[in-house]
CSV table of C-alpha atoms in Angstrom, one decimal:
chain,number,residue,atom,x,y,z
A,1,MET,CA,246.5,224.1,-99.6
A,2,SER,CA,244.6,222.0,-97.1
A,3,ILE,CA,246.4,219.1,-95.6
A,4,LEU,CA,243.2,217.2,-95.9
A,5,LYS,CA,244.0,217.1,-99.6
A,6,LEU,CA,247.4,215.5,-98.8
A,7,TYR,CA,245.6,213.1,-96.5
A,8,ASP,CA,243.3,212.1,-99.4
A,9,LEU,CA,246.4,211.5,-101.6
A,10,GLN,CA,247.8,209.3,-98.8
A,11,GLN,CA,244.7,207.2,-98.7
A,12,VAL,CA,244.8,206.7,-102.5
A,13,ASP,CA,248.5,205.7,-102.2
A,14,ILE,CA,247.7,203.3,-99.5
A,15,ALA,CA,244.9,201.8,-101.6
A,16,LEU,CA,247.2,201.6,-104.6
A,17,ALA,CA,249.9,199.7,-102.5
A,18,ARG,CA,247.3,197.4,-101.3
A,19,ALA,CA,245.9,196.8,-104.8
A,20,ASP,CA,249.3,196.3,-106.2
A,21,ALA,CA,250.2,193.8,-103.4
A,22,HIS,CA,246.9,192.0,-104.2
A,23,ARG,CA,247.7,191.8,-107.8
A,24,ARG,CA,251.2,190.4,-107.3
A,25,GLY,CA,249.9,188.0,-104.8
A,26,LEU,CA,247.3,186.3,-107.1
A,27,ASP,CA,247.8,182.7,-107.9
A,28,ASP,CA,248.9,182.5,-111.6
A,29,GLY,CA,249.1,178.7,-111.5
A,30,SER,CA,252.9,178.4,-111.0
A,31,THR,CA,252.6,175.8,-108.3
A,32,LYS,CA,249.9,173.8,-110.2
A,33,ARG,CA,252.0,174.2,-113.3
A,34,ASP,CA,254.9,172.5,-111.6
A,35,GLU,CA,252.7,169.7,-110.4
A,36,LEU,CA,251.4,169.2,-114.0
A,37,GLU,CA,255.1,168.9,-115.2
A,38,GLU,CA,255.7,166.3,-112.5
A,39,ALA,CA,252.6,164.4,-113.4
A,40,ALA,CA,253.6,164.5,-117.1
A,41,ALA,CA,257.1,163.3,-116.2
A,42,ARG,CA,255.7,160.4,-114.3
A,43,LEU,CA,253.3,159.5,-117.1
A,44,GLU,CA,256.1,159.6,-119.5
A,45,ALA,CA,258.2,157.3,-117.2
A,46,PHE,CA,255.4,154.9,-116.7
A,47,SER,CA,254.6,154.8,-120.4
A,48,LYS,CA,258.3,154.1,-121.2
A,49,ASP,CA,258.4,151.2,-118.7
A,50,LEU,CA,255.2,149.8,-120.0
A,51,ALA,CA,256.4,149.9,-123.6
A,52,ALA,CA,259.7,148.2,-122.6
A,53,ALA,CA,257.8,145.4,-120.8
A,54,GLN,CA,255.4,145.0,-123.8
A,55,THR,CA,258.3,144.8,-126.2
A,56,ARG,CA,260.0,142.2,-124.0
A,57,LEU,CA,256.8,140.2,-123.8
A,58,ARG,CA,256.4,140.2,-127.6
A,59,ALA,CA,260.1,139.1,-128.0
A,60,LEU,CA,259.5,136.2,-125.6
A,61,ASP,CA,256.3,135.1,-127.5
A,62,LEU,CA,258.2,135.1,-130.8
A,63,GLU,CA,261.1,133.2,-129.3
A,64,VAL,CA,258.7,130.6,-127.9
A,65,GLN,CA,256.9,130.2,-131.3
A,66,SER,CA,260.3,129.9,-133.1
A,67,LEU,CA,261.4,127.2,-130.5
A,68,ARG,CA,258.2,125.2,-130.9
A,69,VAL,CA,258.6,125.3,-134.6
A,70,LYS,CA,262.1,124.0,-134.2
A,71,ALA,CA,261.1,121.3,-131.8
A,72,GLY,CA,258.3,120.2,-134.2
A,73,LYS,CA,260.7,119.9,-137.1
A,74,LEU,CA,263.2,117.9,-135.0
A,75,GLU,CA,260.3,115.5,-133.8
A,76,ALA,CA,259.0,115.2,-137.4
A,77,ASP,CA,262.5,114.1,-138.6
A,78,MET,CA,262.9,111.7,-135.5
A,79,TYR,CA,259.7,110.0,-136.3
A,80,SER,CA,260.0,110.0,-140.1
A,81,GLY,CA,262.1,106.9,-140.2
A,82,ARG,CA,264.7,108.6,-142.4
A,83,ILE,CA,267.2,108.6,-139.5
A,84,GLY,CA,268.4,105.3,-138.3
A,85,ASN,CA,271.6,106.2,-136.4
A,86,PRO,CA,270.8,105.8,-132.7
A,87,LYS,CA,273.4,108.4,-131.6
A,88,GLU,CA,271.9,111.0,-134.0
A,89,LEU,CA,268.4,110.1,-132.7
A,90,SER,CA,269.6,110.5,-129.1
A,91,ALA,CA,271.1,113.8,-129.9
A,92,MET,CA,267.9,115.0,-131.6
A,93,GLN,CA,266.0,113.9,-128.5
A,94,GLU,CA,268.3,115.8,-126.2
A,95,ASP,CA,267.8,118.9,-128.3
A,96,VAL,CA,264.1,118.5,-128.3
A,97,GLU,CA,264.2,118.2,-124.4
A,98,ALA,CA,266.5,121.3,-124.1
A,99,ILE,CA,264.1,123.2,-126.3
A,100,GLY,CA,261.2,122.1,-124.0
A,101,ARG,CA,263.1,123.3,-121.0
A,102,ARG,CA,263.9,126.6,-122.7
A,103,VAL,CA,260.3,127.1,-123.6
A,104,ARG,CA,259.0,126.4,-120.1
A,105,HIS,CA,261.5,129.0,-118.7
A,106,LEU,CA,260.4,131.5,-121.3
A,107,GLU,CA,256.8,130.8,-120.5
A,108,ASP,CA,257.4,131.3,-116.8
A,109,GLU,CA,259.2,134.6,-117.6
A,110,SER,CA,256.3,135.6,-119.8
A,111,LEU,CA,253.8,135.0,-117.0
A,112,THR,CA,255.8,137.2,-114.6
A,113,LEU,CA,256.1,139.7,-117.4
A,114,MET,CA,252.5,139.8,-118.0
A,115,GLU,CA,251.7,140.7,-114.4
A,116,GLU,CA,254.3,143.4,-114.6
A,117,VAL,CA,252.6,144.8,-117.8
A,118,GLU,CA,249.3,144.8,-116.0
A,119,ALA,CA,250.8,146.7,-113.1
A,120,ARG,CA,252.6,149.1,-115.5
A,121,GLU,CA,249.2,149.7,-117.4
A,122,ALA,CA,247.5,150.5,-114.0
A,123,GLN,CA,250.4,152.9,-113.1
A,124,ARG,CA,250.0,154.5,-116.5
A,125,ARG,CA,246.2,154.9,-116.2
A,126,SER,CA,246.6,156.5,-112.7
A,127,ALA,CA,249.3,158.9,-114.0
A,128,GLN,CA,247.1,159.8,-117.0
A,129,GLU,CA,244.2,160.6,-114.7
A,130,GLU,CA,246.4,162.6,-112.4
A,131,LYS,CA,247.8,164.6,-115.2
A,132,GLY,CA,244.3,165.3,-116.6
A,133,ALA,CA,243.2,166.4,-113.2
A,134,ALA,CA,246.2,168.7,-112.9
A,135,GLU,CA,245.5,170.1,-116.4
A,136,ALA,CA,241.9,170.8,-115.6
A,137,MET,CA,242.8,172.5,-112.2
A,138,LEU,CA,245.5,174.6,-114.0
A,139,ALA,CA,243.0,175.8,-116.6
A,140,HIS,CA,240.6,176.8,-113.8
A,141,ILE,CA,243.3,178.6,-111.8
A,142,VAL,CA,244.5,180.4,-114.9
A,143,ALA,CA,241.0,181.5,-115.9
A,144,ALA,CA,240.4,182.8,-112.4
A,145,TYR,CA,243.8,184.5,-112.4
A,146,GLU,CA,243.0,186.3,-115.7
A,147,ARG,CA,239.7,187.5,-114.3
A,148,SER,CA,241.3,188.8,-111.1
A,149,VAL,CA,244.1,190.4,-113.0
A,150,GLY,CA,241.7,192.2,-115.2
A,151,ALA,CA,239.7,193.5,-112.2
A,152,ALA,CA,242.9,194.5,-110.3
A,153,ASP,CA,244.3,196.3,-113.3
A,154,LEU,CA,240.9,198.3,-113.6
A,155,GLU,CA,241.1,199.2,-109.9
A,156,ILE,CA,244.8,200.2,-110.1
A,157,ALA,CA,244.1,202.3,-113.2
A,158,SER,CA,241.3,204.0,-111.4
A,159,LEU,CA,243.4,204.7,-108.4
A,160,THR,CA,246.2,205.9,-110.6
A,161,ALA,CA,244.0,208.4,-112.3
A,162,ARG,CA,242.6,209.6,-109.0
A,163,ARG,CA,246.2,210.0,-107.6
A,164,GLU,CA,247.2,212.1,-110.6
A,165,ALA,CA,244.3,214.4,-110.1
A,166,LEU,CA,244.9,214.8,-106.4
A,167,ALA,CA,248.7,215.3,-106.8
A,168,ALA,CA,248.0,218.0,-109.4
A,169,GLU,CA,246.2,220.0,-106.6
A,170,VAL,CA,249.1,219.7,-104.1
A,171,ASP,CA,251.8,222.2,-104.0
A,172,GLU,CA,255.0,220.9,-105.6
A,173,ASP,CA,257.3,221.5,-102.6
A,174,MET,CA,254.8,219.9,-100.3
A,175,LEU,CA,254.4,217.0,-102.7
A,176,ARG,CA,258.2,216.4,-102.8
A,177,ARG,CA,258.3,216.6,-99.0
A,178,TYR,CA,255.5,214.1,-98.8
A,179,GLU,CA,257.2,211.7,-101.2
A,180,ARG,CA,260.4,211.8,-99.3
A,181,LEU,CA,258.6,211.3,-96.0
A,182,ARG,CA,256.5,208.5,-97.4
A,183,ALA,CA,259.6,206.7,-98.8
A,184,GLY,CA,261.1,206.7,-95.3
A,185,LYS,CA,258.0,205.9,-93.4
A,186,GLY,CA,256.8,202.6,-95.0
A,187,GLY,CA,254.6,204.3,-97.5
A,188,VAL,CA,252.7,206.3,-94.9
A,189,ALA,CA,253.5,210.1,-94.5
A,190,VAL,CA,250.3,211.6,-93.4
A,191,VAL,CA,248.1,210.1,-90.6
A,192,ALA,CA,244.9,211.2,-88.8
A,193,VAL,CA,244.7,212.0,-85.1
A,194,ARG,CA,241.9,210.0,-83.5
A,195,GLY,CA,241.0,210.6,-79.9
A,196,GLY,CA,244.1,212.5,-79.4
A,197,ILE,CA,246.3,209.6,-80.6
A,198,CYS,CA,248.5,209.4,-83.7
A,199,ASP,CA,247.2,206.7,-86.1
A,200,GLY,CA,250.8,206.2,-87.2
A,201,CYS,CA,252.7,205.3,-84.0
A,202,HIS,CA,249.8,205.5,-81.5
A,203,VAL,CA,251.6,208.1,-79.4
A,204,ALA,CA,249.4,210.8,-77.7
A,205,VAL,CA,249.4,214.2,-79.5
A,206,PRO,CA,249.3,217.3,-77.4
A,207,GLU,CA,245.9,218.8,-77.0
A,208,ARG,CA,247.1,222.3,-78.3
A,209,VAL,CA,248.2,220.6,-81.5
A,210,VAL,CA,244.9,218.7,-82.0
A,211,SER,CA,243.0,221.8,-81.2
A,212,ARG,CA,245.1,223.9,-83.7
A,213,LEU,CA,244.6,221.3,-86.5
A,214,GLY,CA,240.9,221.2,-85.8
A,215,ARG,CA,240.6,225.0,-86.4
A,216,ASP,CA,243.1,225.3,-89.2
A,217,PRO,CA,243.2,222.4,-91.8
A,218,ASP,CA,246.2,224.1,-93.5
A,219,HIS,CA,248.3,223.9,-90.3
A,220,LEU,CA,251.3,221.7,-90.8
A,221,ALA,CA,252.2,219.7,-87.8
A,222,ALA,CA,254.3,216.5,-87.3
A,223,CYS,CA,253.9,213.8,-84.7
A,224,ASP,CA,256.6,213.9,-82.0
A,225,GLY,CA,256.6,210.1,-82.0
A,226,CYS,CA,257.0,209.1,-85.7
A,227,GLY,CA,257.5,212.4,-87.6
A,228,ARG,CA,254.4,211.9,-89.8
A,229,VAL,CA,252.3,214.7,-91.0
A,230,LEU,CA,249.2,215.0,-88.7
A,231,VAL,CA,245.6,215.8,-89.8
A,232,VAL,CA,242.4,216.0,-87.8
A,233,LEU,CA,239.5,214.9,-90.0
A,234,PRO,CA,236.4,217.0,-90.1
A,235,SER,CA,234.2,214.1,-88.6
A,236,ASP,CA,236.8,214.0,-85.6
A,237,SER,CA,237.3,217.7,-84.9
A,238,GLN,CA,235.8,219.0,-81.8
């Protein structure tokens, strides 16, 4: 069996490893998904704050309306002529004044709260836009990821089929040796000799070895530097 066949198998294995690493490194949108979750959480928080401020503002408006109705009734009673007791009229006047102070306080609070509501609405709109942008970007990333995964899977399937065909042509003992060596050499067990230099560790290979490999493709030789199987490609043979 030609060592060149083993070299071809090595090249397929390298391509498979590269394709697998590429597939695993594809962006599936995890980072953007986290950003989307954060944007959604901010939107929810701003929405809750806005709702709470709006609820408080409505409560203030209702209280002001109720107090004005109460003050109106007191004033109507005061000027109806039905009440002649000066102390009672004085007490009613004090109640009307107290209500007036309370109303002014509530109106001041309402003005401040209206500004807060406006700010909360702006925050909510910004958070909604941010969430929408994150959703759109995530959809784009996921679509691109699915396309890339499909292409990568096709490439891996093609390389896997090629590997199976090549492995079937390699002697079983040689294949087992190749797999053991590959496991201990970072996935590379067979390397070419180029210009008298080992492609694996860049150590010079004796000329007699290079010459023998060039004449006999089935000759099994290992690099003195890294222990990998050496091969001289036809295009590099002298």
